[in-house]
Coordinates of C-alpha atoms and ligand atoms in Angstrom, one line a residue:
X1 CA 8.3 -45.9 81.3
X2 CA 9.1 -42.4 80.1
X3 CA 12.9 -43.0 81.1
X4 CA 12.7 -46.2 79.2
X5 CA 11.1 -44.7 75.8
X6 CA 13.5 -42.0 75.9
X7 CA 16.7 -44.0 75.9
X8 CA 15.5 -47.2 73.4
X9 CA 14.5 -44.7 71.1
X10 CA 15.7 -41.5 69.8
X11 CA 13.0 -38.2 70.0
X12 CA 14.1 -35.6 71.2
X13 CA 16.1 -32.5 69.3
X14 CA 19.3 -32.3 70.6
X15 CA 20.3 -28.9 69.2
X16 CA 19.7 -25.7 67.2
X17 CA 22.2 -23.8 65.7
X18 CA 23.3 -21.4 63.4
X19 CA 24.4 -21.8 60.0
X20 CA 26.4 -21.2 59.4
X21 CA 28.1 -19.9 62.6
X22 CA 28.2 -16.6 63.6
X23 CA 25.6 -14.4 65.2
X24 CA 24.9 -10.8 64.0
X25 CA 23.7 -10.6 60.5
X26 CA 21.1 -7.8 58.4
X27 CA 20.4 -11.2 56.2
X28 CA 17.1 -10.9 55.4
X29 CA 16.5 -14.7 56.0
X30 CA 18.8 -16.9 58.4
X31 CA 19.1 -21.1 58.5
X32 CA 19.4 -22.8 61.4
X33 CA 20.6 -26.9 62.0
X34 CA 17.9 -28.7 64.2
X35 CA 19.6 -32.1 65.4
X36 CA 17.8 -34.8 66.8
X37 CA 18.9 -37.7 68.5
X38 CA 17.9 -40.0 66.2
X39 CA 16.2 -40.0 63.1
X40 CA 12.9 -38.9 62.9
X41 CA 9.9 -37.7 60.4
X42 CA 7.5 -35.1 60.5
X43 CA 9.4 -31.9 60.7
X44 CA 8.1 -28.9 59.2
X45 CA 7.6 -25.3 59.4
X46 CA 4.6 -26.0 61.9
X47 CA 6.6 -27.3 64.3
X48 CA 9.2 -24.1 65.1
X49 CA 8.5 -20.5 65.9
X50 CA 10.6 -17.8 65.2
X51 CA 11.0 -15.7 68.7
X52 CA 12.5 -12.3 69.2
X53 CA 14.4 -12.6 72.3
X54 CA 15.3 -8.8 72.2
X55 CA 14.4 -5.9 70.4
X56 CA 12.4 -4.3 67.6
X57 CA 12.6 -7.2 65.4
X58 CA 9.1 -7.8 63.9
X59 CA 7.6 -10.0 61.1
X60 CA 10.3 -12.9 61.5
X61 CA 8.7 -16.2 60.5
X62 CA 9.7 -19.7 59.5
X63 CA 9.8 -20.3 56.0
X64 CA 11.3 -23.9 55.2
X65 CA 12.4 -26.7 56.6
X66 CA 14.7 -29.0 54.4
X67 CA 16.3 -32.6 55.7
X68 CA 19.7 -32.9 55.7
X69 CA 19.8 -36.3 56.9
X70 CA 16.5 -38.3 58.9
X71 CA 18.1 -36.7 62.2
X72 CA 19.4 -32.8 60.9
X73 CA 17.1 -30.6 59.3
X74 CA 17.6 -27.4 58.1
X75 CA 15.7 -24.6 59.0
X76 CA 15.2 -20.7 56.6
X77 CA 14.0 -18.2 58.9
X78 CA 12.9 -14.9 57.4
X79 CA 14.3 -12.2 59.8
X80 CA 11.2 -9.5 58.9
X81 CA 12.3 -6.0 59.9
X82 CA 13.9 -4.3 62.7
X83 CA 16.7 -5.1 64.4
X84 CA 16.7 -7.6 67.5
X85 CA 17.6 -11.0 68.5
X86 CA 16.1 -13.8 66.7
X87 CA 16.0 -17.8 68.6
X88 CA 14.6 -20.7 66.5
X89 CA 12.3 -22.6 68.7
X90 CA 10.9 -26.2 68.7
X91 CA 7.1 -26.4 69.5
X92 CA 6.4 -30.0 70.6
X93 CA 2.7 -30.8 69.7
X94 CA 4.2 -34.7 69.2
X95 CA 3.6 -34.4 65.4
X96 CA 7.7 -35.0 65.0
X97 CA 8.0 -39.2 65.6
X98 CA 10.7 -41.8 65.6
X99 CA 8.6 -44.7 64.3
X100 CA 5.2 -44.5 66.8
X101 CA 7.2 -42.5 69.1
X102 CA 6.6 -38.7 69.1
X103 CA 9.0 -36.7 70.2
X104 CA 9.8 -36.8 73.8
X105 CA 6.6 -39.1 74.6
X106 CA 3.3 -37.8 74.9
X107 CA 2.8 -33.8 75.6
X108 CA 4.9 -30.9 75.0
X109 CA 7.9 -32.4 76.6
X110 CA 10.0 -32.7 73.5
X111 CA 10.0 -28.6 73.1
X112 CA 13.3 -27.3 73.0
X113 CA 14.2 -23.6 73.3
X114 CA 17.6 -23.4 74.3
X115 CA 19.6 -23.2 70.7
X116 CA 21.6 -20.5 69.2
X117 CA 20.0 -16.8 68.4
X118 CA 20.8 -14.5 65.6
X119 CA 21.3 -11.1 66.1
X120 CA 19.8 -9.2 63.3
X121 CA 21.8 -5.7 62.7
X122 CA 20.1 -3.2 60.4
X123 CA 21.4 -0.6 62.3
X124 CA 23.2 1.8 59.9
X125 CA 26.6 2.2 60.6
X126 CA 27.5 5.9 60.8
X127 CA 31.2 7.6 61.8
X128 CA 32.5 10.8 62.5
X129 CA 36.1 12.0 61.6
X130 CA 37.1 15.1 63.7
X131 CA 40.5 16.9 64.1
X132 CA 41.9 14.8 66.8
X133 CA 41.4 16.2 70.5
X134 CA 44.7 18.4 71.1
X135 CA 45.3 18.9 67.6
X136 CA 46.8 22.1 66.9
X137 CA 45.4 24.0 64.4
X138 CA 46.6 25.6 62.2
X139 CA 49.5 23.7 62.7
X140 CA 53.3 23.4 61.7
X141 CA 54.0 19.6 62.6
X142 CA 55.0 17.0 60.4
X143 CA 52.1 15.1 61.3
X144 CA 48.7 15.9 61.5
X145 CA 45.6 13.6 63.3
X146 CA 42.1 13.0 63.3
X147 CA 40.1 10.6 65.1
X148 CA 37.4 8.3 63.1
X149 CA 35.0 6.9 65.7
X150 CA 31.9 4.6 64.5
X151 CA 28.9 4.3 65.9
X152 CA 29.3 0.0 66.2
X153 CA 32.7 -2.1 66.3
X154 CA 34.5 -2.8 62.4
X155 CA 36.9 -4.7 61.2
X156 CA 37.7 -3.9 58.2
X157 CA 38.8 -0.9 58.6
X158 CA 42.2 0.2 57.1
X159 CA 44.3 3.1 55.3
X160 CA 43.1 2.9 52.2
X161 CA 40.0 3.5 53.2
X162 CA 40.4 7.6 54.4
X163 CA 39.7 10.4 52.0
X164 CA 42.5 13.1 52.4
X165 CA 41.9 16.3 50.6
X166 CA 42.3 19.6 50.6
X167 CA 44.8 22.2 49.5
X168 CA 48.0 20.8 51.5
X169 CA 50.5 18.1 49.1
X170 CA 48.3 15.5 49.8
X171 CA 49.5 12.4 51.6
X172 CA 48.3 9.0 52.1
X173 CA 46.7 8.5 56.2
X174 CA 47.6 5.9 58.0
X175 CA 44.8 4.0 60.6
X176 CA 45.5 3.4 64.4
X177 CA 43.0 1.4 65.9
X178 CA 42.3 2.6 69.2
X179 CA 39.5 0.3 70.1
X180 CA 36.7 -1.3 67.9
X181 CA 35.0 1.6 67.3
X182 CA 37.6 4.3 67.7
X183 CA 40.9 4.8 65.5
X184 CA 43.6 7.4 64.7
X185 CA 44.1 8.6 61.6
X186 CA 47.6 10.8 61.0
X187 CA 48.7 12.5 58.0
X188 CA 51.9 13.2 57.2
X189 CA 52.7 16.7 56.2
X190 CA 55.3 18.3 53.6
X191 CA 56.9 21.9 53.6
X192 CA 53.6 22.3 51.6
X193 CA 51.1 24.8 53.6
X194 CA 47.8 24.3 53.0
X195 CA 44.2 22.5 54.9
X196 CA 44.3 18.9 55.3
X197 CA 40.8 17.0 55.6
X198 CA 39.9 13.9 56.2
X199 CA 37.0 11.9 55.7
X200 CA 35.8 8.1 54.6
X201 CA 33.5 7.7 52.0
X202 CA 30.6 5.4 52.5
X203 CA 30.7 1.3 52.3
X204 CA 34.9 1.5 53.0
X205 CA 34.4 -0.2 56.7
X206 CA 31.3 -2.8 57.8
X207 CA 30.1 -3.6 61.1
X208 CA 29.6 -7.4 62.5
X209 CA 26.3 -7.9 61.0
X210 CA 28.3 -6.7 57.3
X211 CA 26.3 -3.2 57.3
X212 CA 28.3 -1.0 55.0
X213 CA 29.4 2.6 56.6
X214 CA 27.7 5.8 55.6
X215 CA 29.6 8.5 54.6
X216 CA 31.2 10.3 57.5
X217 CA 30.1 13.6 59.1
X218 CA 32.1 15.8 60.9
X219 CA 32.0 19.3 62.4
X220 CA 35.5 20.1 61.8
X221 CA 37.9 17.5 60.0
X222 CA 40.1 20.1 58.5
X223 CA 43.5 21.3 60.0
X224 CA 45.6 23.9 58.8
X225 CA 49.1 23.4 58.0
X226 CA 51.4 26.5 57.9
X227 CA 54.6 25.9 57.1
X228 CA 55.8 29.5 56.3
X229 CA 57.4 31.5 58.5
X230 CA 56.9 35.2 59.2
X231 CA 59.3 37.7 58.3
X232 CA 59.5 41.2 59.0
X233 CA 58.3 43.4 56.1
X234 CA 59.3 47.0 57.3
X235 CA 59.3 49.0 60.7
X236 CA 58.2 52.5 60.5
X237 CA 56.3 54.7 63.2
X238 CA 52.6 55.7 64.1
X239 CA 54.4 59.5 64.7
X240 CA 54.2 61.9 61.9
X241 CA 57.8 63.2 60.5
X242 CA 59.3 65.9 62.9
X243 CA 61.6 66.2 65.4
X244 CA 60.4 65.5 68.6
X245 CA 62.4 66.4 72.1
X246 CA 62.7 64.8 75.7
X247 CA 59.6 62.7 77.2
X248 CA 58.2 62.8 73.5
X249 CA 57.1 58.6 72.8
X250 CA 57.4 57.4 69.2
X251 CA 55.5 54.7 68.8
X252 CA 57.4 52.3 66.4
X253 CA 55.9 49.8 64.3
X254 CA 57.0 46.2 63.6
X255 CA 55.1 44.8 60.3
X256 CA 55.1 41.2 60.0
X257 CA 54.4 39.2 56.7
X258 CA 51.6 37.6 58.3
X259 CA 49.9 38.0 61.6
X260 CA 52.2 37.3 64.9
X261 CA 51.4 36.4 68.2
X262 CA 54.2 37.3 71.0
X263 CA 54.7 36.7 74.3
X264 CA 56.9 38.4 76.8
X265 CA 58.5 41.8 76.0
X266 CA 61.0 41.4 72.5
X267 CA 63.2 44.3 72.3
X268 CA 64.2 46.8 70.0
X269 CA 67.5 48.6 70.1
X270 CA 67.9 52.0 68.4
X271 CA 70.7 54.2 66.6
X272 CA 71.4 56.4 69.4
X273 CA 74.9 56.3 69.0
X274 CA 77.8 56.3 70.5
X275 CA 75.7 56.0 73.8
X276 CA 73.5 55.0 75.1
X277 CA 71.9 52.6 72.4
X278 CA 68.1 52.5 73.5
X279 CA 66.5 49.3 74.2
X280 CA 63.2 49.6 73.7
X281 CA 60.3 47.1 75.0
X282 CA 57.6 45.8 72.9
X283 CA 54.1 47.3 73.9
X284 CA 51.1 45.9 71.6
X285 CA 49.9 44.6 68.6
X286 CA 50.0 40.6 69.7
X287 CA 48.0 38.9 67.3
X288 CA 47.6 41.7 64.5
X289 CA 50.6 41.6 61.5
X290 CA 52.2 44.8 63.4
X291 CA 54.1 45.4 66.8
X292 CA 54.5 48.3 68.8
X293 CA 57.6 49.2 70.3
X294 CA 57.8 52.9 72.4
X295 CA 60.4 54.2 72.2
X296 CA 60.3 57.4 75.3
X297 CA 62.7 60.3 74.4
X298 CA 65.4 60.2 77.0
X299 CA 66.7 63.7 77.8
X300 CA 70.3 62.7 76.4
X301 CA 69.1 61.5 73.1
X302 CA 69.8 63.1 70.1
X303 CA 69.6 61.6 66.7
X304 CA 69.1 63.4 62.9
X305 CA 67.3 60.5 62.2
X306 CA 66.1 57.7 64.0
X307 CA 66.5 53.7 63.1
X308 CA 67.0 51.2 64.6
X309 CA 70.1 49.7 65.4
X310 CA 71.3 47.3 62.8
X311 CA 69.5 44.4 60.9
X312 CA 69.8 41.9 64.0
X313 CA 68.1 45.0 66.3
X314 CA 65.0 43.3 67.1
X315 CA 65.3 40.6 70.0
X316 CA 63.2 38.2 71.5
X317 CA 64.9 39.2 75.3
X318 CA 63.5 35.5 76.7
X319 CA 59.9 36.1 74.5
X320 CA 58.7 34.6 71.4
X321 CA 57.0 36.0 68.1
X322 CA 56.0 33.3 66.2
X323 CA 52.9 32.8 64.0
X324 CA 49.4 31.1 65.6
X325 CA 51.4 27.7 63.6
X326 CA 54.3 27.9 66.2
X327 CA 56.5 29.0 63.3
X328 CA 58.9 31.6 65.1
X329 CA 59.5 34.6 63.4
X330 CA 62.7 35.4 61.4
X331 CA 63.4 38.2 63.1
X332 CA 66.0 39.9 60.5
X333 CA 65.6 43.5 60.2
X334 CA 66.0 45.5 56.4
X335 CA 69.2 47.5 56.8
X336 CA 68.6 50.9 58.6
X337 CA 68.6 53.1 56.1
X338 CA 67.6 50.6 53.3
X339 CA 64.0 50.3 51.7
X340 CA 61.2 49.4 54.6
X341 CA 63.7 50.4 57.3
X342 CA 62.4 53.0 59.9
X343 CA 65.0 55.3 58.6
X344 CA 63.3 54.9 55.5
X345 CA 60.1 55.4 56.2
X346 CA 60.1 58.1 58.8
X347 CA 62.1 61.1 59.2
X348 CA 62.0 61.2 62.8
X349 CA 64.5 63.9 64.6
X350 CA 65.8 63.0 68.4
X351 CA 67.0 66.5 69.7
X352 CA 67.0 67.2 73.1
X353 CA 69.9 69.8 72.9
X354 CA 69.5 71.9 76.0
X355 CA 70.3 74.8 74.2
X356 CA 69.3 76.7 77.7
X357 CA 72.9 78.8 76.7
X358 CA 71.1 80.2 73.2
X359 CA 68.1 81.2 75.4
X360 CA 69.7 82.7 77.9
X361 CA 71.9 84.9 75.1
X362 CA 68.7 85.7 73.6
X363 CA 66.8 87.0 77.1
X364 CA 69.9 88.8 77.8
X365 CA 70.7 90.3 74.7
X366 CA 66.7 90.3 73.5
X367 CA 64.2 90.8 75.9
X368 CA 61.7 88.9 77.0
X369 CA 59.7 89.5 74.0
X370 CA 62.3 88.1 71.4
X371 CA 62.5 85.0 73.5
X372 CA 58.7 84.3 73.6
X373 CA 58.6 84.6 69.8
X374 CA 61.6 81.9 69.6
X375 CA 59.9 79.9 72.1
X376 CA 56.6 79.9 70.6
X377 CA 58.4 79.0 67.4
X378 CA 59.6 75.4 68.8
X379 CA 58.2 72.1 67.3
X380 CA 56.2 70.2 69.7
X381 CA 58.0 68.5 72.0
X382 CA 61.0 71.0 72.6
X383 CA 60.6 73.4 74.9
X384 CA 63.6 75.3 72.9
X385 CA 65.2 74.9 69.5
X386 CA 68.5 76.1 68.6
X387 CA 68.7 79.0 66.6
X388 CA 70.4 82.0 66.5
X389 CA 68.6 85.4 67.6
X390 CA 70.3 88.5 66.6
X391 CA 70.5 91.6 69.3
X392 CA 68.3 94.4 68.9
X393 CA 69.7 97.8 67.8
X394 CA 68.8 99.1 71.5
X395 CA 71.2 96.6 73.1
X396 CA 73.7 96.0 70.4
X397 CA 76.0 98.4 71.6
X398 CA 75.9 96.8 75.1
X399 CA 78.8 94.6 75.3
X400 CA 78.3 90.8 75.4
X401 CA 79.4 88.6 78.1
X402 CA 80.4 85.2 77.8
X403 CA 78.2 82.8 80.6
Ligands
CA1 CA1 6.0 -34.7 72.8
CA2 CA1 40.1 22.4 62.2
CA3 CA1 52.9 31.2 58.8

């Protein structure tokens, strides 16, 4: 008889679904369409029940029921609080009737339970912007990145919608998505140095359910751009002025307008002319604004002043000086002699004149005495300095001999 009822007359709801379509909302209330088969009376809020599939979704209730037509009725559902997953349900208790027919016969059999669920999203949606993994920084490149990723998928998300600031010429970003929630925002640079930072200001993007984006947070969205490239200011020497003889090391300084980093061994070649010109290694300073090139005292050196060997002296030799940007140093000397050349700065004597002839004279003609006193007399460094010593009356008259 059942099977009979059920197809001569129409009672039973046929479907519940969202309207409009779509699924995740923060809506405070939410309509559903309840078909029937066939027209019936006797809907109302009584006969639904709003039920929280998933989640913290409390307080959701049915509110109204409205007829479209005798067989669709609308349904308002408030959505309470929380977020969760919201199903309108049909509660047969046969007090929806096609005529004298309740709704699928006698009993609870026309209950229906299978329609369309909201998903209520009050979730605020929060994003990060951080300097993009394997972003130099500071940084010399035309183009600088950060990576945006929110907390839930968006749409809307687009260029216009990135704050650049900071004290870098200030381009426009432009947004690669990456996935839903992840995207790539680069920044073009200009010959400007300066930071760049990025950020988004809140309600640019929204999520699914149309919850607006707080402002981002970041723990470092700024990058460094450093377009200028180090120069050398001056060379001079940790050594005081003096003349310094064979084994003696002059420690000559390097000073960089800004702090350099090197690798490898960069040479510098001195003034030791005709021959040999000294080449001499870089030592230390990596990272400071200074370089230290020693410079050991060969034993055929002699110089009345030591520079280095012309403005193009200083020379990578297969290493690199170059700023912590990756700008590589201009490497450009000031003329030896000139202002902030070592010559200028340091009056620095090679002499490692034998001068073992003189000494000899001097013991001969002198004494042992006389030749301690001119020894003891030598700057540091020398173990003899030229000079003349003049015989003593008691061995003037002995004749001298050539050695
Ligand atoms: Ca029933
Ligand atoms: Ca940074
Ligand atoms: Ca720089």
């Amino acid at each position: 008889m059942k099977s009979r009822l059920w197809r001569s007359s129409p009672r039973s709801s046929r479907s519940i679904a969202n309207t409009p379509a779509g699924q995740d909302t923060n809506a405070s209330s939410v309509r559903y369409r309840v078909t029937f088969n066939g027209d019936v009376t006797g809907v109302d809020p009584t006969d639904f029940v709003a039920t929280v599939v998933s989640g913290g979704l409390t307080g959701a209730s049915v509110t109204t029921v409205t007829p479209v037509s005798a067989s669709v009725y609308t349904v308002d559902v408030n959505t309470g609080t929380g977020t969760g997953t919201l199903r309108l349900d049909l509660v047969d208790d046969d007090s929806i009737a096609s005529g004298a027919v309740v709704l699928g016969g006698v009993g609870t059999n026309g209950s229906f339970s299978t329609g369309q669920s909201y998903v209520i999203d009050r979730t605020p949606l929060t994003v990060t912007v951080e300097q993009a993994v394997g972003q130099a920084d500071p940084t010399s490149q035309g183009t600088v990145s950060f990576t945006a990723v929110f907390n839930k998928d968006v749409t809307d998300f687009t260029d216009p919608d990135v704050t650049i600031t900071g004290t870098a010429l200030l381009m426009n970003a432009t947004v690669a998505m990456v996935d839903a929630k992840t995207y790539t925002i680069n920044v073009a640079t200009t010959t400007t140095s300066g930071t760049v930072i990025a950020s988004l200001a809140a309600g640019v993007a929204h999520d699914a359910a149309g919850n607006p984006n707080t402002a981002s947070t970041s723990i470092d969205n700024t990058i460094t751009v450093d377009k200028v490239v180090p120069t050398v200011a001056s060379v001079s020497a940790l050594n005081v002025d003096g003349s310094y003889g064979n084994a003696a090391v002059i420690h000559i300084t390097v000073k960089f307008s800004e702090a350099v980093l090197v690798t490898g061994a960069p040479e510098l070649s001195l003034n030791l002319a005709p021959l040999p010109v000294r080449v001499v290694k870089y030592v230390s300073g990596s990272g400071t604004d200074t370089l230290v090139f020693d410079y050991t005292v060969n034993p055929a050196d002699n110089v009345a002043r030591l520079d280095y060997a012309s403005t193009s002296a200083l020379a990578l030799a297969g290493g690199t000086i170059a700023d912590a940007a990756t700008n590589s140093a201009v490497l450009t000397l000031p003329a030896p002699g000139a202002a902030g050349s070592l010559g200028a700065n340091k009056n620095i004597v090679i002499d490692t004149a034998p001068h073992l002839l003189s000494a000899a004279l001097a013991f001969w003609s002198n004494g042992r005495r006389q030749f301690r006193d001119a020894h003891r007399h030598q700057p540091a460094g020398h173990r003899v300095q030229s000079r003349r010593l003049w015989p003593s009356p008691r061995s003037a008259s002995r004749p001298r001999r050539p050695c």
